[in-house]
PDB file of C-alpha atoms and ligand atoms in Angstrom:
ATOM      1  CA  UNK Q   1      68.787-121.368   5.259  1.00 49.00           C
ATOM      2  CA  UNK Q   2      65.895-118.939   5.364  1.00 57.00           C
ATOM      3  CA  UNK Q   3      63.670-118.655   2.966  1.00 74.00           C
ATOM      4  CA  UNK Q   4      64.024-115.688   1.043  1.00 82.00           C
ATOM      5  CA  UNK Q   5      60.965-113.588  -0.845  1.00 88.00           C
ATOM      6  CA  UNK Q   6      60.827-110.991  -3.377  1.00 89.00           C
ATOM      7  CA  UNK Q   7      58.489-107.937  -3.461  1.00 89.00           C
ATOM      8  CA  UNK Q   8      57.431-104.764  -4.413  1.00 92.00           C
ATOM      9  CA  UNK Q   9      58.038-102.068  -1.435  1.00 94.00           C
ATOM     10  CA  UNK Q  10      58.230 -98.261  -0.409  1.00 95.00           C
ATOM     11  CA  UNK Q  11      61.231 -98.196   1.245  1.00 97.00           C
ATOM     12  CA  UNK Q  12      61.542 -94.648   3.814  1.00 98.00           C
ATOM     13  CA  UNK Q  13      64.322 -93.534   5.560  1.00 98.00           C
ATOM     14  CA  UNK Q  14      64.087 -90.821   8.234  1.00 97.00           C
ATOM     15  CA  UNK Q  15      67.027 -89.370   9.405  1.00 96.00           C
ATOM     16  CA  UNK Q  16      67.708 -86.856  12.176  1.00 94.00           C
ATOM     17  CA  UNK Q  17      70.156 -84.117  11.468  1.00 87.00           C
ATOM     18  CA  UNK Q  18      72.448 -82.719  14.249  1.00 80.00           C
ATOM     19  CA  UNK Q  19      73.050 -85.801  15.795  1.00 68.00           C
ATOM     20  CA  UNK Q  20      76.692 -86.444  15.240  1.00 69.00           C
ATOM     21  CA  UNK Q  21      77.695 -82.574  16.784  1.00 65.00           C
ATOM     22  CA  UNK Q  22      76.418 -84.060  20.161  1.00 64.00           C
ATOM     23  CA  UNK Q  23      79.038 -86.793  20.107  1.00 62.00           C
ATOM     24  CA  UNK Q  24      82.094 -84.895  21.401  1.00 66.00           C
ATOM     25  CA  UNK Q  25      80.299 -83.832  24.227  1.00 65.00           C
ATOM     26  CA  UNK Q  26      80.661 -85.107  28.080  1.00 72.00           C
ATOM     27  CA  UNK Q  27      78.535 -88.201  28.828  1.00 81.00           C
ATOM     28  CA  UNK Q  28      75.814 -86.526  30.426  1.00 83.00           C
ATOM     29  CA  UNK Q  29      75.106 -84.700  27.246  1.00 85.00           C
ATOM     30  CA  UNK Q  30      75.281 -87.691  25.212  1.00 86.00           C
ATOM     31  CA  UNK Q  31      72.363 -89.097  27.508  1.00 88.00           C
ATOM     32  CA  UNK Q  32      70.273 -86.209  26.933  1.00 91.00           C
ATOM     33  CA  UNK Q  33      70.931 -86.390  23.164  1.00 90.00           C
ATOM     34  CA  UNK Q  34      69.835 -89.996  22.929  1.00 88.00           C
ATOM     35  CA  UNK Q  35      66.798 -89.494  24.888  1.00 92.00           C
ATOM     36  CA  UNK Q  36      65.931 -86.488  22.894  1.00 94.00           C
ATOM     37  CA  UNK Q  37      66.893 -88.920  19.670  1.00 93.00           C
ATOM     38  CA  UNK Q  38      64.503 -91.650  21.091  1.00 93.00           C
ATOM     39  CA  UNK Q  39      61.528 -89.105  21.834  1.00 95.00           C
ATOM     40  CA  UNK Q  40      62.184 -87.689  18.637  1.00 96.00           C
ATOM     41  CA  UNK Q  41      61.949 -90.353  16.294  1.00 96.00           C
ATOM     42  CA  UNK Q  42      59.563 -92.091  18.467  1.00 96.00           C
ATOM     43  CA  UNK Q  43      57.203 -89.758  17.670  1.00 96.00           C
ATOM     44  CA  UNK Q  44      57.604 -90.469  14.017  1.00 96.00           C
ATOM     45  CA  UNK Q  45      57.261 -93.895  14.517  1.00 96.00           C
ATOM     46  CA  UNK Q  46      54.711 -93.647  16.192  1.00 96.00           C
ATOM     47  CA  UNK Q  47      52.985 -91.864  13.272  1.00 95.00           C
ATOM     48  CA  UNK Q  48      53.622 -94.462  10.605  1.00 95.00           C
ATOM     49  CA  UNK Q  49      50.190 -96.541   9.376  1.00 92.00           C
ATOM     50  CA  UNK Q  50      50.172 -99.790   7.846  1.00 91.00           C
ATOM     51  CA  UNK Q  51      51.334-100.748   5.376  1.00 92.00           C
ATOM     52  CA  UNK Q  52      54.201 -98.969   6.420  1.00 93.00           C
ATOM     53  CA  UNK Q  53      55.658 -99.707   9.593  1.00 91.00           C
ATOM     54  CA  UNK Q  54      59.228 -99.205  11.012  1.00 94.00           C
ATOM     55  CA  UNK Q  55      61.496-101.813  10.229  1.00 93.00           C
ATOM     56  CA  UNK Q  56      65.231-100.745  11.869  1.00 92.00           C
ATOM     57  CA  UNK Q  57      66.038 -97.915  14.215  1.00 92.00           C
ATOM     58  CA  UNK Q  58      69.593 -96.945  13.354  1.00 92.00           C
ATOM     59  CA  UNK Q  59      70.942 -94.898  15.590  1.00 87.00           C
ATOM     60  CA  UNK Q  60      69.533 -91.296  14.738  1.00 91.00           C
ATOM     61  CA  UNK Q  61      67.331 -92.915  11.580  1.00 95.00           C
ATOM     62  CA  UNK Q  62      64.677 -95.449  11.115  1.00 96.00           C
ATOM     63  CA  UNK Q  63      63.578 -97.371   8.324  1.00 97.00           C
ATOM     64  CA  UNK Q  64      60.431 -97.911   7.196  1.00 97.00           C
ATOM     65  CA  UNK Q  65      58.894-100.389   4.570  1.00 95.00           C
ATOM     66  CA  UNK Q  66      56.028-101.177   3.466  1.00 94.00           C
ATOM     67  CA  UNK Q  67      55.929-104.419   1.052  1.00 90.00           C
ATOM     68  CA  UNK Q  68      53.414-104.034  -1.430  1.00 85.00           C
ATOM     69  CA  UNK Q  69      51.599-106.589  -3.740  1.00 73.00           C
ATOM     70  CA  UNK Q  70      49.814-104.172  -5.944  1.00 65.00           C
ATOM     71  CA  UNK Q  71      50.042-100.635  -4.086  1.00 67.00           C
ATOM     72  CA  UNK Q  72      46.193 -99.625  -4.501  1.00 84.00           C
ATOM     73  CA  UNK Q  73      45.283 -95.933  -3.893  1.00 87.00           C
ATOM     74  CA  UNK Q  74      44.546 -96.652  -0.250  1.00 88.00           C
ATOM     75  CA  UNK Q  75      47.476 -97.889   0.303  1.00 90.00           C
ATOM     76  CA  UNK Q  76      49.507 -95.447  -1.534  1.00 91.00           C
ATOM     77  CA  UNK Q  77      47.423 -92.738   0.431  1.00 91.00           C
ATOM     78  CA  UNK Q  78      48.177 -93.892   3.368  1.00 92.00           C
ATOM     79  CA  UNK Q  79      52.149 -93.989   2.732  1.00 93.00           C
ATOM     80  CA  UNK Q  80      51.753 -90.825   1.542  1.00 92.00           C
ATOM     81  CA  UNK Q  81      50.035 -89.576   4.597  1.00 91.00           C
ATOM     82  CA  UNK Q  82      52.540 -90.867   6.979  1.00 93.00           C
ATOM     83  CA  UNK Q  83      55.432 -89.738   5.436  1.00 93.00           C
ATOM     84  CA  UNK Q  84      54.318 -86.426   5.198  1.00 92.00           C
ATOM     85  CA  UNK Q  85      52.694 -86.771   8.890  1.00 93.00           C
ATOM     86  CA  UNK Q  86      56.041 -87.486   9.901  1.00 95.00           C
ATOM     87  CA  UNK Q  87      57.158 -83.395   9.991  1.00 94.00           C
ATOM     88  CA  UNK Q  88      53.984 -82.569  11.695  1.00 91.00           C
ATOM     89  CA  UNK Q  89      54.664 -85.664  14.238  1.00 93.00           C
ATOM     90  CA  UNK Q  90      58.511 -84.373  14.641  1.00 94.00           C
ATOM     91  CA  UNK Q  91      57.332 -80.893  14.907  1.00 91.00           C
ATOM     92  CA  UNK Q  92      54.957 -81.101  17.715  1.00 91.00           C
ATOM     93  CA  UNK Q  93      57.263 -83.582  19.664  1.00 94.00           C
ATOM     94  CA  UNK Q  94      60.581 -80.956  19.293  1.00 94.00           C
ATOM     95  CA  UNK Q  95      58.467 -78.306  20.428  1.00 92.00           C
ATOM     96  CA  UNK Q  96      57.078 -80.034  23.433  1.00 93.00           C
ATOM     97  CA  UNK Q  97      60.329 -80.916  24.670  1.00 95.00           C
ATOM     98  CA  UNK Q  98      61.966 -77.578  23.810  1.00 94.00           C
ATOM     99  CA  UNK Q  99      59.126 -75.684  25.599  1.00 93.00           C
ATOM    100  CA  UNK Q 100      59.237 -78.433  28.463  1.00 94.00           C
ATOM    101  CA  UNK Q 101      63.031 -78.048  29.347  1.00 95.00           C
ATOM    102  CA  UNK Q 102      64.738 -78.009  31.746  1.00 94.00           C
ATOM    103  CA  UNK Q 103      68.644 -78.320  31.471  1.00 94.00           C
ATOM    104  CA  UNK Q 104      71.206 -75.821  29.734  1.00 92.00           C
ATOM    105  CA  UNK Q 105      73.007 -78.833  28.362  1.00 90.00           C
ATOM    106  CA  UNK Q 106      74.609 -78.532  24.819  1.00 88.00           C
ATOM    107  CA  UNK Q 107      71.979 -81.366  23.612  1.00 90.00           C
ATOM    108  CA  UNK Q 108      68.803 -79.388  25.780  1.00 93.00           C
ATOM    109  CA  UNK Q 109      69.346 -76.294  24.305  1.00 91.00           C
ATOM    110  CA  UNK Q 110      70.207 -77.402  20.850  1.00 91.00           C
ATOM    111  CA  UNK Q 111      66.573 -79.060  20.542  1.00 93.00           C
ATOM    112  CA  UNK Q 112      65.245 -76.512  18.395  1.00 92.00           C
ATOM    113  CA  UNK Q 113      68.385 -76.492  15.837  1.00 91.00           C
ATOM    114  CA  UNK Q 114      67.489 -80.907  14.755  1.00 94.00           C
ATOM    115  CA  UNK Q 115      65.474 -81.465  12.203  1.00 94.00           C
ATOM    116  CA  UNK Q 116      64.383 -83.814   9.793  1.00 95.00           C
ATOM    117  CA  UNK Q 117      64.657 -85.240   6.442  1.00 96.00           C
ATOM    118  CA  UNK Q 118      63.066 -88.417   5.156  1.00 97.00           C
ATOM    119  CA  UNK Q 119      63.928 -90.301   2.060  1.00 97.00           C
ATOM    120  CA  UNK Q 120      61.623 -92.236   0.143  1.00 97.00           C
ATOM    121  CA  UNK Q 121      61.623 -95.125  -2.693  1.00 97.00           C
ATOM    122  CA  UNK Q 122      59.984 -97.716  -4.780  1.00 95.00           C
ATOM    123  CA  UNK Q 123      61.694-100.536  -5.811  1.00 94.00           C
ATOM    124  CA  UNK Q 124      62.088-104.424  -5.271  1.00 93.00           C
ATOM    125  CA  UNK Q 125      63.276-105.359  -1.625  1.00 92.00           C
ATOM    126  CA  UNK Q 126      64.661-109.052  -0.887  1.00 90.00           C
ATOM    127  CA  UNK Q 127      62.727-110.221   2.441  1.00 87.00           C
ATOM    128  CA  UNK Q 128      63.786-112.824   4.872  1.00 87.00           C
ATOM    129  CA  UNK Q 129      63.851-113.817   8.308  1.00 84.00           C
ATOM    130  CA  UNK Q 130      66.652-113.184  10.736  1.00 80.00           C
ATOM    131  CA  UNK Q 131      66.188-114.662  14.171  1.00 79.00           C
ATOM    132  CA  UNK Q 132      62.256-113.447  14.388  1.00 79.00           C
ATOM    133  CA  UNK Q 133      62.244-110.071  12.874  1.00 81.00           C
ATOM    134  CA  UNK Q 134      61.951-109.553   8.897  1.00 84.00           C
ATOM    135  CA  UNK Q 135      65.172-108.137   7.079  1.00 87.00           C
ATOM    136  CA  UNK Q 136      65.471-106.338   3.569  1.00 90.00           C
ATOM    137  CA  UNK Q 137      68.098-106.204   1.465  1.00 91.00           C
ATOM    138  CA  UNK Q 138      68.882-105.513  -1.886  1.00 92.00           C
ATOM    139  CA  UNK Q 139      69.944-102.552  -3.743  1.00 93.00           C
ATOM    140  CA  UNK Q 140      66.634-100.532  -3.510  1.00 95.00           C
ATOM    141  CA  UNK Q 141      67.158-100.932   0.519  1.00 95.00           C
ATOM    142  CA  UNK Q 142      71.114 -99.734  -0.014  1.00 95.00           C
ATOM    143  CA  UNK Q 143      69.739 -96.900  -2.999  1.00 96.00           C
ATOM    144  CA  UNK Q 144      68.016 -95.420   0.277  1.00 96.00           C
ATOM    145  CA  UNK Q 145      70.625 -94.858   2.613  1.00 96.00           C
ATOM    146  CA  UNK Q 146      73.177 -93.643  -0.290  1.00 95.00           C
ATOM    147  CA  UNK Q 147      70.819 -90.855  -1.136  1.00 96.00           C
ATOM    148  CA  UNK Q 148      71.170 -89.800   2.500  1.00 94.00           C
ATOM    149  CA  UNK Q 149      74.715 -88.262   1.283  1.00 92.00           C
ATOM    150  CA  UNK Q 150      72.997 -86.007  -1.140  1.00 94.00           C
ATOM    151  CA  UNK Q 151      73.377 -82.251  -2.897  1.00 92.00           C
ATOM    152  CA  UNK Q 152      70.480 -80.877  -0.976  1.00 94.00           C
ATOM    153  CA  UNK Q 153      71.750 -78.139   1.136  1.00 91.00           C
ATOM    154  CA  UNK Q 154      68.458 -77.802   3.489  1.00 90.00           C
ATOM    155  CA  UNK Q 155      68.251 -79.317   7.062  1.00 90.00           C
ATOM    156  CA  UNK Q 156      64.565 -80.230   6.439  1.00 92.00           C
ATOM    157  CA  UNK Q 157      63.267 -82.006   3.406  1.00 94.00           C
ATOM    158  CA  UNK Q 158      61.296 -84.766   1.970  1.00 95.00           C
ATOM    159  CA  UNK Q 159      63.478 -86.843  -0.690  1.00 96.00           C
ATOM    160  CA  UNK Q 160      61.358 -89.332  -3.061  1.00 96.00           C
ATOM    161  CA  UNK Q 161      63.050 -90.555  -6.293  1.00 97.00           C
ATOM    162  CA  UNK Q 162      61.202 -90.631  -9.005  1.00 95.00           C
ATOM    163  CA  UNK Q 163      60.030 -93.757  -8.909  1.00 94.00           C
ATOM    164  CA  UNK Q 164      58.179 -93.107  -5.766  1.00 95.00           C
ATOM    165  CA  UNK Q 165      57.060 -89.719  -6.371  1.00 94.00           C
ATOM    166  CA  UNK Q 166      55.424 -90.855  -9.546  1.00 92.00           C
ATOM    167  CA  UNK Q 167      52.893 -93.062  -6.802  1.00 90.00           C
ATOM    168  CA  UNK Q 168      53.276 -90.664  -3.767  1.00 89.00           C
ATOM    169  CA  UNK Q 169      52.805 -87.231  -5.803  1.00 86.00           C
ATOM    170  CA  UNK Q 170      49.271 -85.863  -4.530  1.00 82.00           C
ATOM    171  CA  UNK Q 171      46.651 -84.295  -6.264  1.00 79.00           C
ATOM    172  CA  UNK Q 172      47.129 -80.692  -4.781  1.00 77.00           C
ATOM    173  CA  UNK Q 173      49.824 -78.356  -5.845  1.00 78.00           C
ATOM    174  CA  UNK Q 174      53.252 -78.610  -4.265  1.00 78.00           C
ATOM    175  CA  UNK Q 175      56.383 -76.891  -4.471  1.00 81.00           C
ATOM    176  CA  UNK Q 176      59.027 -79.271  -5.443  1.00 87.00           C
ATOM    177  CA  UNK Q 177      62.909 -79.278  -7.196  1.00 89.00           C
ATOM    178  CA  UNK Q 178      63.963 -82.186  -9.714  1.00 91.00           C
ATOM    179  CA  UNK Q 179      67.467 -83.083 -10.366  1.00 94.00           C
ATOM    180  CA  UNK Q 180      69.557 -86.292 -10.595  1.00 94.00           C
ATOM    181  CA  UNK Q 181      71.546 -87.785  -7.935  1.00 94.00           C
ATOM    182  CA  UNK Q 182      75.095 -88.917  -8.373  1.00 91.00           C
ATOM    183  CA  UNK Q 183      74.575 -92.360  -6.289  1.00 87.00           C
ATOM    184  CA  UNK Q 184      77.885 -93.679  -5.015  1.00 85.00           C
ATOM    185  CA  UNK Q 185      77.756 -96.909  -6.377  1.00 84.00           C
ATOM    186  CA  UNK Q 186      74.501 -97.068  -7.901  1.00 86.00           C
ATOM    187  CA  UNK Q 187      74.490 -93.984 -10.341  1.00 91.00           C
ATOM    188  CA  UNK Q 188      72.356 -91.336 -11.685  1.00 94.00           C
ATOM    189  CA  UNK Q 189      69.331 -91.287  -9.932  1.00 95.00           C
ATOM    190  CA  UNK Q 190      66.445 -88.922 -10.813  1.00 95.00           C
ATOM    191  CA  UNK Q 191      65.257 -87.393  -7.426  1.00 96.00           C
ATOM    192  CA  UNK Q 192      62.280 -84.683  -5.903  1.00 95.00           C
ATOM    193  CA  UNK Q 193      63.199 -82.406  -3.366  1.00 95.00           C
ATOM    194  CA  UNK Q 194      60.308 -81.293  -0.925  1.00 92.00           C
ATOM    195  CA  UNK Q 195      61.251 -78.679   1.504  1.00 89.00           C
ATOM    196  CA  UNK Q 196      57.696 -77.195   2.467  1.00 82.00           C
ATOM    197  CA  UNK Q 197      54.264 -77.753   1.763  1.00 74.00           C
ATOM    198  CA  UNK Q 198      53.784 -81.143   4.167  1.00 66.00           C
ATOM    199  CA  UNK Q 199      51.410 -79.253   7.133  1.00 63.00           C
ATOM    200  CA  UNK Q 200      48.919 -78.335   4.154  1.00 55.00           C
ATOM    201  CA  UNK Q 201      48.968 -82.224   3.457  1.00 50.00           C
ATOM    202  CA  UNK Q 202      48.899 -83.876   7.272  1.00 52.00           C
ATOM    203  CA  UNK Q 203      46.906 -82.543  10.444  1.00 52.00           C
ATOM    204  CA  UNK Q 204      47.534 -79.843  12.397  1.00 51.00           C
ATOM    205  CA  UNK Q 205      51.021 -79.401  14.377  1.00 55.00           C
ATOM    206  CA  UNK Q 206      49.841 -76.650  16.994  1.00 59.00           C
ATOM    207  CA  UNK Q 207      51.798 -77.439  20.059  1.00 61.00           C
ATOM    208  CA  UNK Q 208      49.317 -77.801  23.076  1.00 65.00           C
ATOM    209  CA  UNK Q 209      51.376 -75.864  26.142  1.00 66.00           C
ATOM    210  CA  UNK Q 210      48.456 -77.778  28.742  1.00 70.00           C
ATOM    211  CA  UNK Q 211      50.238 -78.994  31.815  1.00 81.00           C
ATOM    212  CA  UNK Q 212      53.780 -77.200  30.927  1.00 86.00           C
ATOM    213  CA  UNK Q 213      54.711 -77.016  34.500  1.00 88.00           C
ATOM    214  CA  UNK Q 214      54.122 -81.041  35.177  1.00 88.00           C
ATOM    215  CA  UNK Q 215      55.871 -81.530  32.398  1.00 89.00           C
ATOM    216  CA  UNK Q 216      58.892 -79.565  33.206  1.00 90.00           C
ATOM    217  CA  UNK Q 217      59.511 -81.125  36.340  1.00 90.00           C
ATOM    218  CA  UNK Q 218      58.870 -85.102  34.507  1.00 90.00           C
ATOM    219  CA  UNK Q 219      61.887 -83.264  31.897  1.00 91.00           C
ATOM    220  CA  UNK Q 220      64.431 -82.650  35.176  1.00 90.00           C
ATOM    221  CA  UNK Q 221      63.065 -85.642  36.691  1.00 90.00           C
ATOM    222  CA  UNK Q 222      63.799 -87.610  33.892  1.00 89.00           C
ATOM    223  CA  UNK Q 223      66.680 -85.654  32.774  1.00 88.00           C
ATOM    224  CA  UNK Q 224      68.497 -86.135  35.989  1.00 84.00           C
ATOM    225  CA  UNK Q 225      67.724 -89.973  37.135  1.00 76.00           C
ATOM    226  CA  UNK Q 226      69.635 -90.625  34.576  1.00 63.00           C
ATOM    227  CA  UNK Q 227      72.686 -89.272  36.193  1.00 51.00           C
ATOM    228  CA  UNK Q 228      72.290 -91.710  39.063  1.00 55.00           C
ATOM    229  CA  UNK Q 229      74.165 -95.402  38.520  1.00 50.00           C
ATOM    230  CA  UNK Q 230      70.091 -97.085  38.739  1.00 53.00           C
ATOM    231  CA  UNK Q 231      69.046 -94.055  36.402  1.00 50.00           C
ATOM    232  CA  UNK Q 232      70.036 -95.367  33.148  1.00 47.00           C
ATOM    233  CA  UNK Q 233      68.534 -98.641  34.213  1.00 43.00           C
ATOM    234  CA  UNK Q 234      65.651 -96.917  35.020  1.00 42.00           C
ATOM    235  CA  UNK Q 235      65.084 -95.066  32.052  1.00 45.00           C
ATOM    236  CA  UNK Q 236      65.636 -98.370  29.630  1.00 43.00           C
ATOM    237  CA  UNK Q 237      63.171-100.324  31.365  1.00 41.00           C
ATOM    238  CA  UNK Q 238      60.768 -97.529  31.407  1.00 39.00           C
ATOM    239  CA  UNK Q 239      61.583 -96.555  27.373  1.00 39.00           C
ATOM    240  CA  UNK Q 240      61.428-100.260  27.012  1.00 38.00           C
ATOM    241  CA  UNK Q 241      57.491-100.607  28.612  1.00 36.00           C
ATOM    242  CA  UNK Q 242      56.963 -96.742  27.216  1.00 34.00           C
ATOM    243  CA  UNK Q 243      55.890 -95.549  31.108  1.00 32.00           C
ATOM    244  CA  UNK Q 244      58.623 -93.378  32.219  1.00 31.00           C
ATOM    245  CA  UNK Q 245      58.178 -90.624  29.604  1.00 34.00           C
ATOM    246  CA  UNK Q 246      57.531 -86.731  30.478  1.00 31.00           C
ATOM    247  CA  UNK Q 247      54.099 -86.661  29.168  1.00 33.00           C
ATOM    248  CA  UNK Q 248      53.238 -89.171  30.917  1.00 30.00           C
ATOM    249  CA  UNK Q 249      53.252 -87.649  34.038  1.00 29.00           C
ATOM    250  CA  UNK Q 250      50.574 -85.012  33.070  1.00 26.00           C
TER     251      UNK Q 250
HETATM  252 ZN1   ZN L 301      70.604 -81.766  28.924  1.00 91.04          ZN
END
């Protein structure tokens, strides 16, 4: 039996919309969606600071938590920070692949059309250890990924109930909607909707267009091995040691 702990966490969930549309299409198009997926939400990932760091990719989301003893301003700062980052991060990465494409697929030329929404919480996660990587659970984890069903009819938003947003909210003015959540199986929950106002809040998302023409032909390079039988094995590995990626190649 592992041992199990307690504790205080912000608990984010960002979620890429569009996702599921790509599923009826032909295989090769799935590929192209996942990689775009992968680059996607790698980017956001990649823009997460401690104490938050991802804790589960699934599928087209990852969750993030960030277990907190007493969340001090610094910390709550820097949650803040990256969950707001996380547009800017998604923004710069969807624009660099749509301006660096090269295939008409369904998934290549949708690129623009994804977007994100994140949804974030404060509440008490259970921890423990499964095999080596730590789990939550508990119905503050589960709150979460109910909210993901939600009334919001935006693409694009930032979601924080209000138990977060009374820690997250920053000191400048933002445009933001209240209104209560019908949670399937957990109730009414009091939520903020953000739909603008993160770039103000999180650095710059100008898209740098430097070396476009390398890294259209890394896009069809990379874009096509994968049609080959060693191309998908090619493309794990190289996900997996984060070489064989179209910006790398600049
Ligand atoms: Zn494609």
């Amino acid at each position: 039996m592992n041992a199990q702990q307690e504790t205080d966490a912000f608990i984010l969930l960002a979620d890429i919309s569009g996702y599921t549309s790509f599923l009826r299409q032909n295989t090769l198009t799935l590929r192209h969606a996942s990689y775009i997926i992968s680059e996607l939400l790698g980017a956001v990932i990649k823009r997460a600071e401690a104490p938050l760091s991802v804790n589960k990719l699934e599928g087209d989301a990852a969750l993030f938590v960030a277990p907190v003893r007493t969340s001090t301003a610094a910390a709550v700062e820097s949650i803040r920070g990256s969950a707001f980052g996380f547009f800017s991060a998604f923004s710069r990465r969807r624009a660099e692949l749509v301006a660096s494409n090269t295939c008409p697929c369904e998934a290549c030329s949708s690129i623009g059309r994804l977007e994100l929404k994140v949804i974030g919480h404060f509440g008490r996660a259970v921890r423990f250890k499964l095999k080596r990587f730590d789990e939550y659970a508990g119905i503050d984890v589960i709150l979460v990924h109910r909210l993901l069903k939600n009334n919001v009819k935006e693409k694009r938003y930032f979601m924080a109930t209000e138990a977060a947003w009374r820690q997250l909210k920053p000191q400048q003015e933002l445009a933001f909607l209240a209104h209560v959540e019908d949670c399937d199986g957990v109730g009414q929950v009091p939520v903020v909707v953000l739909t603008e106002g993160w770039e103000n809040l999180s650095e710059d998302i100008s898209f740098q267009s430097q070396g476009l023409r390398l890294k259209k032909i890394a896009d069809f390079l990379v874009k096509h091995l994968m049609l080959l039988p060693f191309g998908g094995v090619f493309m794990q590995r190289g996900a997996r040691k984060g070489t064989v990626r179209p910006d790398s190649f600049t």
